[in-house]
Coordinates of C-alpha atoms in Angstrom, one line a residue:
Chain C
M1 CA 27.2 -18.9 -24.8
E2 CA 27.8 -16.1 -22.3
R3 CA 24.1 -15.3 -22.5
L4 CA 23.1 -18.9 -21.9
K5 CA 25.1 -19.0 -18.7
E6 CA 23.1 -15.9 -17.6
I7 CA 19.8 -17.7 -18.3
I8 CA 20.3 -21.2 -16.8
N9 CA 21.0 -22.3 -13.3
R10 CA 19.4 -19.2 -11.8
G11 CA 17.1 -19.3 -8.8
V12 CA 13.8 -17.7 -9.8
L13 CA 10.5 -16.7 -8.1
P14 CA 7.1 -16.3 -9.7
G15 CA 7.1 -13.3 -12.0
D16 CA 10.9 -13.2 -12.4
D17 CA 12.0 -12.7 -16.0
I18 CA 14.1 -15.5 -17.5
C19 CA 14.7 -14.3 -21.0
I20 CA 12.9 -13.0 -24.1
I21 CA 10.8 -15.2 -26.3
E22 CA 13.2 -15.0 -29.2
E23 CA 15.9 -16.7 -27.1
F24 CA 13.8 -19.5 -25.6
M25 CA 10.2 -20.6 -25.7
P26 CA 8.5 -21.1 -22.3
G27 CA 8.4 -24.7 -21.0
I28 CA 7.2 -26.3 -17.8
G29 CA 7.0 -23.8 -15.0
S30 CA 7.2 -20.7 -17.2
F31 CA 5.0 -18.6 -19.3
S32 CA 5.4 -15.7 -21.7
K33 CA 3.7 -12.3 -21.6
N34 CA 4.5 -9.4 -23.9
G35 CA 7.5 -11.3 -25.4
V36 CA 9.1 -11.9 -22.0
V37 CA 9.5 -15.4 -20.6
R38 CA 8.9 -15.5 -16.9
A39 CA 8.9 -18.1 -14.1
A40 CA 5.6 -19.4 -12.7
W41 CA 6.9 -21.1 -9.6
I42 CA 9.9 -21.1 -7.3
G43 CA 12.8 -23.1 -8.8
V44 CA 16.0 -23.2 -10.8
T45 CA 16.1 -22.4 -14.5
A46 CA 17.2 -25.0 -17.1
A47 CA 17.3 -24.9 -20.8
D48 CA 16.6 -27.5 -23.5
L49 CA 18.7 -26.6 -26.5
N50 CA 17.1 -29.1 -28.8
T51 CA 13.6 -27.7 -28.4
R52 CA 14.9 -24.3 -27.5
T53 CA 12.7 -24.1 -24.4
V54 CA 13.5 -23.0 -20.8
H55 CA 11.8 -24.6 -17.9
V56 CA 11.9 -24.1 -14.2
K57 CA 12.9 -27.1 -12.0
P58 CA 10.6 -26.6 -9.0
V59 CA 12.0 -26.7 -5.5
H60 CA 8.7 -28.2 -4.4
K61 CA 7.7 -31.8 -4.6
F62 CA 5.8 -32.3 -7.8
P63 CA 3.3 -33.5 -8.9
Q64 CA 0.7 -33.0 -6.2
L65 CA -1.9 -34.7 -8.4
P66 CA -2.1 -38.2 -9.8
E67 CA -0.9 -38.3 -13.4
R68 CA -1.6 -40.5 -16.4
N69 CA 0.1 -43.9 -16.1
S70 CA 1.0 -43.4 -12.4
V71 CA 0.2 -46.4 -10.1
V72 CA -1.8 -45.4 -7.1
I73 CA -3.2 -47.0 -4.0
G74 CA -6.8 -46.5 -2.9
V75 CA -9.7 -47.8 -1.0
V76 CA -13.0 -49.0 -2.6
V77 CA -15.9 -46.9 -1.3
L78 CA -18.7 -47.9 -3.7
V79 CA -19.4 -50.8 -6.0
K80 CA -22.3 -50.7 -8.5
D81 CA -23.2 -53.1 -11.3
E82 CA -20.9 -51.5 -13.9
Y83 CA -18.5 -49.3 -12.0
A84 CA -16.8 -48.9 -8.7
V85 CA -15.6 -45.7 -6.9
I86 CA -12.2 -45.7 -5.4
K87 CA -10.7 -43.1 -3.1
I88 CA -7.1 -42.6 -4.1
F89 CA -4.7 -41.8 -1.2
E90 CA -1.2 -42.1 -2.5
D91 CA 0.9 -43.2 -5.4
L92 CA 3.8 -45.6 -5.5
K93 CA 6.3 -42.8 -5.8
G94 CA 5.4 -41.9 -2.2
N95 CA 3.3 -38.9 -2.9
R96 CA 0.5 -38.6 -0.3
Y97 CA -2.6 -36.8 -1.4
L98 CA -3.9 -34.7 1.4
N99 CA -7.6 -35.2 0.9
G100 CA -7.6 -38.0 -1.6
F101 CA -9.0 -38.0 -5.1
T102 CA -11.9 -39.9 -6.6
G103 CA -11.1 -42.7 -9.1
V104 CA -13.7 -44.5 -11.2
L105 CA -13.2 -48.1 -12.2
H106 CA -15.4 -49.3 -15.1
I107 CA -16.2 -53.0 -15.4
S108 CA -14.4 -53.1 -18.8
Q109 CA -11.2 -52.1 -17.0
A110 CA -11.6 -54.7 -14.2
S111 CA -10.1 -57.8 -15.7
D112 CA -8.7 -59.3 -18.9
T113 CA -11.4 -62.0 -18.9
H114 CA -15.1 -61.6 -19.0
V115 CA -16.6 -60.2 -15.8
K116 CA -20.1 -61.3 -15.0
D117 CA -20.4 -59.4 -11.8
L118 CA -18.2 -56.6 -10.5
Y119 CA -18.7 -57.9 -7.0
E120 CA -16.5 -60.9 -8.0
V121 CA -13.7 -58.4 -8.7
I122 CA -13.7 -56.0 -5.8
R123 CA -15.7 -55.2 -2.8
V124 CA -16.2 -52.1 -0.6
G125 CA -13.3 -51.7 1.9
D126 CA -10.7 -53.4 -0.3
V127 CA -7.4 -51.7 -0.8
V128 CA -6.4 -51.7 -4.5
K129 CA -3.4 -50.9 -6.6
A130 CA -4.5 -49.3 -9.8
K131 CA -3.2 -47.4 -12.8
V132 CA -4.5 -43.9 -13.7
L133 CA -5.7 -43.4 -17.3
N134 CA -6.3 -39.7 -17.5
N135 CA -4.9 -36.4 -16.2
N136 CA -7.6 -34.7 -14.2
P137 CA -10.4 -35.7 -11.7
P138 CA -12.5 -37.7 -11.8
Y139 CA -9.7 -40.2 -12.6
N140 CA -10.4 -43.3 -14.6
I141 CA -8.4 -46.2 -13.4
T142 CA -7.6 -49.7 -14.5
I143 CA -6.6 -52.9 -12.8
R144 CA -6.2 -55.0 -16.0
E145 CA -2.6 -55.9 -15.3
P146 CA -1.1 -58.7 -13.3
K147 CA 0.5 -56.4 -10.8
L148 CA -2.7 -54.4 -10.4
G149 CA -5.8 -55.4 -8.4
V150 CA -6.7 -56.0 -4.8
V151 CA -3.8 -55.9 -2.4
L152 CA -5.7 -56.2 0.9
A153 CA -9.2 -57.5 1.5
F154 CA -11.4 -58.2 4.6
C155 CA -13.8 -61.1 5.2
G156 CA -17.4 -60.2 4.5
N157 CA -18.5 -62.4 7.5
C158 CA -16.1 -61.6 10.3
G159 CA -14.0 -58.8 9.1
S160 CA -10.6 -60.4 9.5
V161 CA -7.9 -60.1 6.8
L162 CA -8.3 -62.6 4.0
R163 CA -5.5 -64.9 2.9
K164 CA -4.7 -65.8 -0.6
A165 CA -6.0 -69.3 -1.7
G166 CA -5.2 -69.9 -5.3
S167 CA -5.5 -67.4 -8.2
N168 CA -8.2 -64.8 -7.6
M169 CA -9.5 -66.7 -4.6
L170 CA -9.3 -65.6 -1.0
K171 CA -10.0 -67.6 2.2
C172 CA -10.8 -66.3 5.7
P173 CA -8.5 -67.9 8.2
K174 CA -11.1 -67.4 11.0
C175 CA -14.4 -68.6 9.6
G176 CA -13.3 -70.4 6.4
R177 CA -15.3 -68.3 4.0
M178 CA -14.1 -68.2 0.4
E179 CA -14.3 -65.0 -1.6
K180 CA -13.5 -64.1 -5.2
R181 CA -11.4 -61.0 -6.2
K182 CA -9.1 -59.8 -9.0
L183 CA -5.9 -60.1 -7.0
S184 CA -2.7 -58.2 -7.5
L185 CA 0.5 -60.2 -7.6
D186 CA 1.5 -58.2 -4.6
Y187 CA -1.5 -59.3 -2.5
G188 CA -0.8 -59.0 1.2
R189 CA 2.2 -56.7 0.6
V190 CA 1.0 -53.2 1.3
Chain R
M1 CA -15.1 0.1 15.5
G2 CA -14.6 3.8 15.0
G3 CA -16.5 6.9 15.9
K4 CA -15.5 6.7 19.5
G5 CA -14.3 9.7 21.5
E6 CA -12.5 12.8 20.2
K7 CA -10.8 13.0 16.9
P8 CA -7.1 12.7 17.5
K9 CA -4.6 14.9 15.8
L10 CA -3.6 12.8 12.7
I11 CA -0.8 15.1 11.4
L12 CA 1.4 16.5 14.0
E13 CA 3.1 19.9 13.9
D14 CA 6.4 18.5 12.5
G15 CA 4.6 16.9 9.6
R16 CA 4.7 13.4 11.0
R17 CA 1.7 11.2 11.5
H18 CA 0.1 10.3 14.8
D19 CA 2.3 7.2 15.2
G20 CA 5.5 9.1 14.2
R21 CA 5.7 7.9 10.6
A22 CA 6.4 10.1 7.6
F23 CA 3.6 10.4 5.1
D24 CA 5.1 7.9 2.7
E25 CA 6.4 5.4 5.3
L26 CA 5.1 1.9 5.7
R27 CA 4.4 0.3 9.0
K28 CA 6.9 -2.2 10.3
I29 CA 6.5 -5.3 8.2
K30 CA 7.2 -8.9 9.0
M31 CA 6.8 -11.8 6.7
Q32 CA 7.2 -15.6 7.1
V33 CA 6.3 -18.5 4.8
G34 CA 5.6 -22.1 5.6
V35 CA 4.2 -21.4 9.1
L36 CA 1.5 -24.2 9.0
K37 CA 2.4 -27.8 8.9
N38 CA -0.7 -29.3 7.4
A39 CA -1.3 -26.7 4.6
N40 CA 0.2 -27.1 1.2
G41 CA 1.4 -23.5 1.5
S42 CA 1.1 -20.9 4.2
A43 CA 2.3 -17.4 5.2
Y44 CA 2.2 -15.0 8.1
V45 CA 2.3 -11.3 7.4
E46 CA 2.4 -8.5 9.9
F47 CA 1.9 -4.8 9.1
G48 CA 2.3 -3.0 12.4
K49 CA -0.5 -4.4 14.6
T50 CA -2.3 -6.0 11.7
R51 CA -1.5 -9.7 11.6
V52 CA -2.8 -12.2 9.1
V53 CA -2.2 -15.9 8.6
A54 CA -2.9 -17.4 5.1
A55 CA -3.1 -21.0 4.2
V56 CA -3.4 -22.6 0.7
Y57 CA -4.8 -26.1 0.0
G58 CA -4.7 -27.6 -3.4
P59 CA -5.1 -28.1 -6.2
R60 CA -7.4 -30.7 -4.7
E61 CA -10.7 -32.4 -5.5
P62 CA -13.4 -29.8 -4.9
T63 CA -15.7 -30.5 -1.9
L64 CA -18.5 -28.7 -3.8
R65 CA -19.2 -30.6 -7.0
H66 CA -21.4 -28.0 -8.6
V67 CA -18.7 -25.2 -8.6
V68 CA -16.1 -27.1 -10.6
S69 CA -15.2 -26.0 -14.1
P70 CA -14.0 -28.5 -16.8
Y71 CA -11.6 -25.8 -18.1
R72 CA -9.8 -24.5 -15.0
A73 CA -9.4 -24.8 -11.3
V74 CA -11.7 -22.8 -9.1
L75 CA -10.0 -20.4 -6.8
R76 CA -11.9 -20.2 -3.5
C77 CA -11.0 -17.6 -0.9
R78 CA -12.1 -17.1 2.6
Y79 CA -11.3 -13.9 4.5
H80 CA -12.1 -14.2 8.2
M81 CA -11.5 -12.1 11.2
A82 CA -10.9 -13.9 14.5
P83 CA -13.3 -12.9 17.3
F84 CA -10.4 -11.6 19.3
S85 CA -8.9 -9.5 16.5
T86 CA -10.8 -6.3 17.2
D87 CA -11.4 -4.1 20.2
D88 CA -15.0 -5.4 20.7
R89 CA -15.4 -9.1 20.2
K90 CA -16.4 -9.8 16.6
S91 CA -19.0 -12.5 16.0
P92 CA -17.2 -15.5 14.4
A93 CA -19.9 -15.9 11.8
P94 CA -18.8 -14.5 8.4
S95 CA -20.3 -11.0 8.2
R96 CA -21.5 -9.2 5.1
R97 CA -18.2 -7.3 5.0
E98 CA -16.1 -10.5 5.2
I99 CA -18.1 -12.2 2.5
E100 CA -17.5 -9.2 0.2
L101 CA -13.8 -9.0 1.0
S102 CA -13.4 -12.7 0.3
K103 CA -14.8 -12.0 -3.2
V104 CA -12.7 -8.9 -3.7
I105 CA -9.5 -10.7 -2.6
R106 CA -10.4 -13.7 -4.9
E107 CA -10.7 -11.3 -7.8
S108 CA -7.4 -9.7 -7.0
L109 CA -5.6 -13.0 -7.0
E110 CA -7.4 -14.7 -10.0
P111 CA -5.4 -12.8 -12.7
V112 CA -2.1 -14.2 -11.5
V113 CA -3.0 -17.9 -10.6
M114 CA -2.7 -20.1 -13.6
T115 CA -5.9 -22.0 -12.9
E116 CA -6.2 -23.4 -16.5
L117 CA -3.4 -26.0 -15.7
Y118 CA -5.6 -27.9 -13.2
P119 CA -9.1 -28.5 -14.6
R120 CA -11.8 -29.9 -12.3
T121 CA -9.9 -29.0 -9.1
S122 CA -10.1 -26.3 -6.5
I123 CA -7.5 -24.2 -5.0
D124 CA -8.6 -23.0 -1.5
V125 CA -7.1 -20.0 0.2
F126 CA -7.9 -19.2 3.8
M127 CA -7.0 -15.9 5.4
E128 CA -7.4 -15.5 9.1
V129 CA -7.0 -12.0 10.6
I130 CA -5.5 -12.5 14.0
S131 CA -5.2 -8.9 14.9
A132 CA -6.8 -6.0 13.0
D133 CA -5.4 -2.5 12.9
G134 CA -6.5 -1.2 9.5
G135 CA -5.4 -2.5 6.1
T136 CA -6.5 -6.1 6.8
R137 CA -7.6 -6.7 3.2
T138 CA -4.3 -5.5 1.8
T139 CA -2.3 -7.5 4.3
S140 CA -4.5 -10.6 3.5
I141 CA -3.7 -10.3 -0.2
T142 CA 0.0 -9.9 0.5
A143 CA -0.1 -13.0 2.7
A144 CA -2.3 -15.0 0.3
S145 CA 0.0 -14.5 -2.6
L146 CA 3.0 -15.6 -0.5
A147 CA 1.1 -18.7 0.6
L148 CA 0.2 -19.5 -3.0
A149 CA 3.9 -19.2 -4.0
D150 CA 4.8 -21.3 -1.0
A151 CA 2.4 -24.0 -2.1
G152 CA 4.1 -24.2 -5.5
I153 CA 1.0 -23.2 -7.4
P154 CA 1.9 -21.8 -10.8
M155 CA 1.4 -18.0 -10.8
K156 CA 2.3 -15.2 -13.1
D157 CA 3.5 -12.9 -10.5
L158 CA 3.3 -12.1 -6.8
V159 CA 0.6 -9.7 -5.7
A160 CA 1.4 -7.0 -3.2
A161 CA -1.1 -4.6 -1.7
V162 CA -1.2 -1.5 0.4
A163 CA -3.8 1.2 1.2
V164 CA -3.4 5.0 0.7
G165 CA -5.5 7.4 2.7
K166 CA -6.2 11.0 3.1
V167 CA -6.0 12.3 6.6
D168 CA -6.3 15.9 7.6
G169 CA -6.0 16.8 3.9
V170 CA -2.6 14.9 3.4
L171 CA -2.2 11.8 1.4
V172 CA -0.5 9.1 3.5
L173 CA 0.7 5.6 2.8
D174 CA -0.4 2.4 4.6
I175 CA -3.1 3.8 6.9
D176 CA -3.9 2.2 10.2
Q177 CA -7.2 1.9 12.1
V178 CA -7.1 5.4 13.6
E179 CA -6.4 7.1 10.3
D180 CA -9.0 5.0 8.6
N181 CA -11.7 6.0 11.2
W182 CA -10.9 9.7 11.2
G183 CA -9.5 10.2 7.7
E184 CA -11.3 11.5 4.7
A185 CA -10.5 8.7 2.2
D186 CA -9.2 5.1 2.1
M187 CA -7.9 3.6 -1.1
P188 CA -6.6 0.0 -1.1
V189 CA -4.6 -1.0 -4.1
A190 CA -3.2 -4.4 -5.1
A191 CA -0.7 -4.8 -8.0
T192 CA 1.6 -7.2 -9.7
P193 CA 4.9 -5.2 -10.1
A194 CA 6.6 -7.4 -12.6
L195 CA 3.6 -7.5 -14.9
D196 CA 2.8 -3.9 -14.2
E197 CA -0.9 -4.6 -13.6
I198 CA -3.3 -3.4 -11.0
T199 CA -5.6 -6.2 -9.7
L200 CA -7.5 -4.3 -7.0
L201 CA -8.5 -0.7 -6.7
Q202 CA -11.1 0.5 -4.2
L203 CA -11.8 3.9 -3.0
N204 CA -13.8 4.8 0.1
G205 CA -14.3 8.6 0.6
T206 CA -13.5 11.4 -1.7
L207 CA -10.3 12.3 -3.6
T208 CA -9.9 14.9 -6.3
K209 CA -8.6 13.8 -9.7
D210 CA -5.1 15.0 -8.9
E211 CA -5.1 13.5 -5.4
F212 CA -6.2 10.2 -6.9
R213 CA -3.3 10.2 -9.3
E214 CA -0.8 11.2 -6.6
G215 CA -2.3 8.6 -4.2
L216 CA -2.1 5.8 -6.8
E217 CA 1.6 6.7 -7.4
L218 CA 2.2 6.6 -3.7
A219 CA 0.5 3.2 -3.4
L220 CA 2.5 1.7 -6.3
K221 CA 5.7 3.0 -4.6
G222 CA 4.7 1.2 -1.4
I223 CA 3.7 -1.9 -3.3
K224 CA 7.2 -2.1 -4.9
E225 CA 8.7 -2.1 -1.5
I226 CA 6.4 -4.8 -0.2
Y227 CA 7.0 -6.8 -3.3
R228 CA 10.7 -6.7 -2.7
M229 CA 10.2 -8.0 0.8
Q230 CA 7.9 -10.8 -0.4
K231 CA 10.7 -11.9 -2.8
E232 CA 13.3 -11.7 -0.1
T233 CA 11.2 -13.8 2.2
L234 CA 10.7 -16.5 -0.4
K235 CA 14.4 -16.4 -1.5
S236 CA 15.7 -16.8 2.0
K237 CA 13.5 -19.9 2.5
Y238 CA 13.9 -21.6 -0.9
L239 CA 16.9 -20.2 -2.7
Q240 CA 19.4 -19.6 0.0
V241 CA 22.5 -21.2 -1.5
E242 CA 22.1 -19.1 -4.6
E243 CA 23.9 -15.7 -5.1

């Protein structure tokens, strides 16, 4: 128990030794080399006695990358017959990605019902809320949930912001044009 | 650079160097982290009149698609000297020397950065020499490793670097521009003190076997001191309440 107090709650920098591998296995933010467990980033050490691992709670804001199952906001930059490319800018936890990441939406992930044409689901310039399916770029994303989908769209005629007019239908308040989208329940709330 | 005028006296009568330092004395060192607002991590390091700013961006989506690896992040380094950093204006275009140093610096950082955790991304390190007075590559490595730690990128250890030179037949630590121009040898060394590994070793000039061993020892001694300062700098910014 004395030794445990020495190991945990200690501020560490990259390369600082935490303990030896017989005491604890390296967890997140740590690694082992030659039998010594060391910190990989700046943070405070903590131990998990069930799995007998130590990890380093980072002082930085993590993650800096989108992760599996995180909900993100992006802008559609390209729509093809079977897939669309979306530039991801931030996630709902408030992490802003400096340069954005590329997300790919396949037609099979666009809606629960049969989709004849991806252009009836999203269009270039739409702001979408989507869920990430994998852990590294290029990210595969889905909008097959009621909360996910287009949250902001612009009229293809005059460019003004479209208003919701029934389920998955949008109407332009200026020129009266009707457009089809897969809408999020949060449409208009960005 | 170099070769101008008369050779100055590099070792004075009292055994001190031309700028008054002892043979195993470092220049005055200043370190700062988090100096740039828009970078993920940044650092400023000063060794006497050599000043370097380093910035780290990433892990981010690589701008060059063809360089990505599905197994790890690519580490990209750019070492650059500002046009006003030297006595004569330096062309801002990357010279042959700068391109080579970028590669050498990248290879000295690659062993510590845990790139395998971020596949298909790139981690970009930019080092800008603001003022050059010898030892710019070692100062850049020191600054880059601080900036990487400041960005929160997982790394096995901090890298510290210093150059050892031979001037007037005496091995000296942390040589400056004058000693580099007029000395007989220049040996930059980068190492990771906690892991006890050398990540960069270059030698320009000639040293005997014994001088080489002695010089390496001297460099590692200097590196330990620089490493301690790097840790203190990070500690005072991030772990102040502690201890």
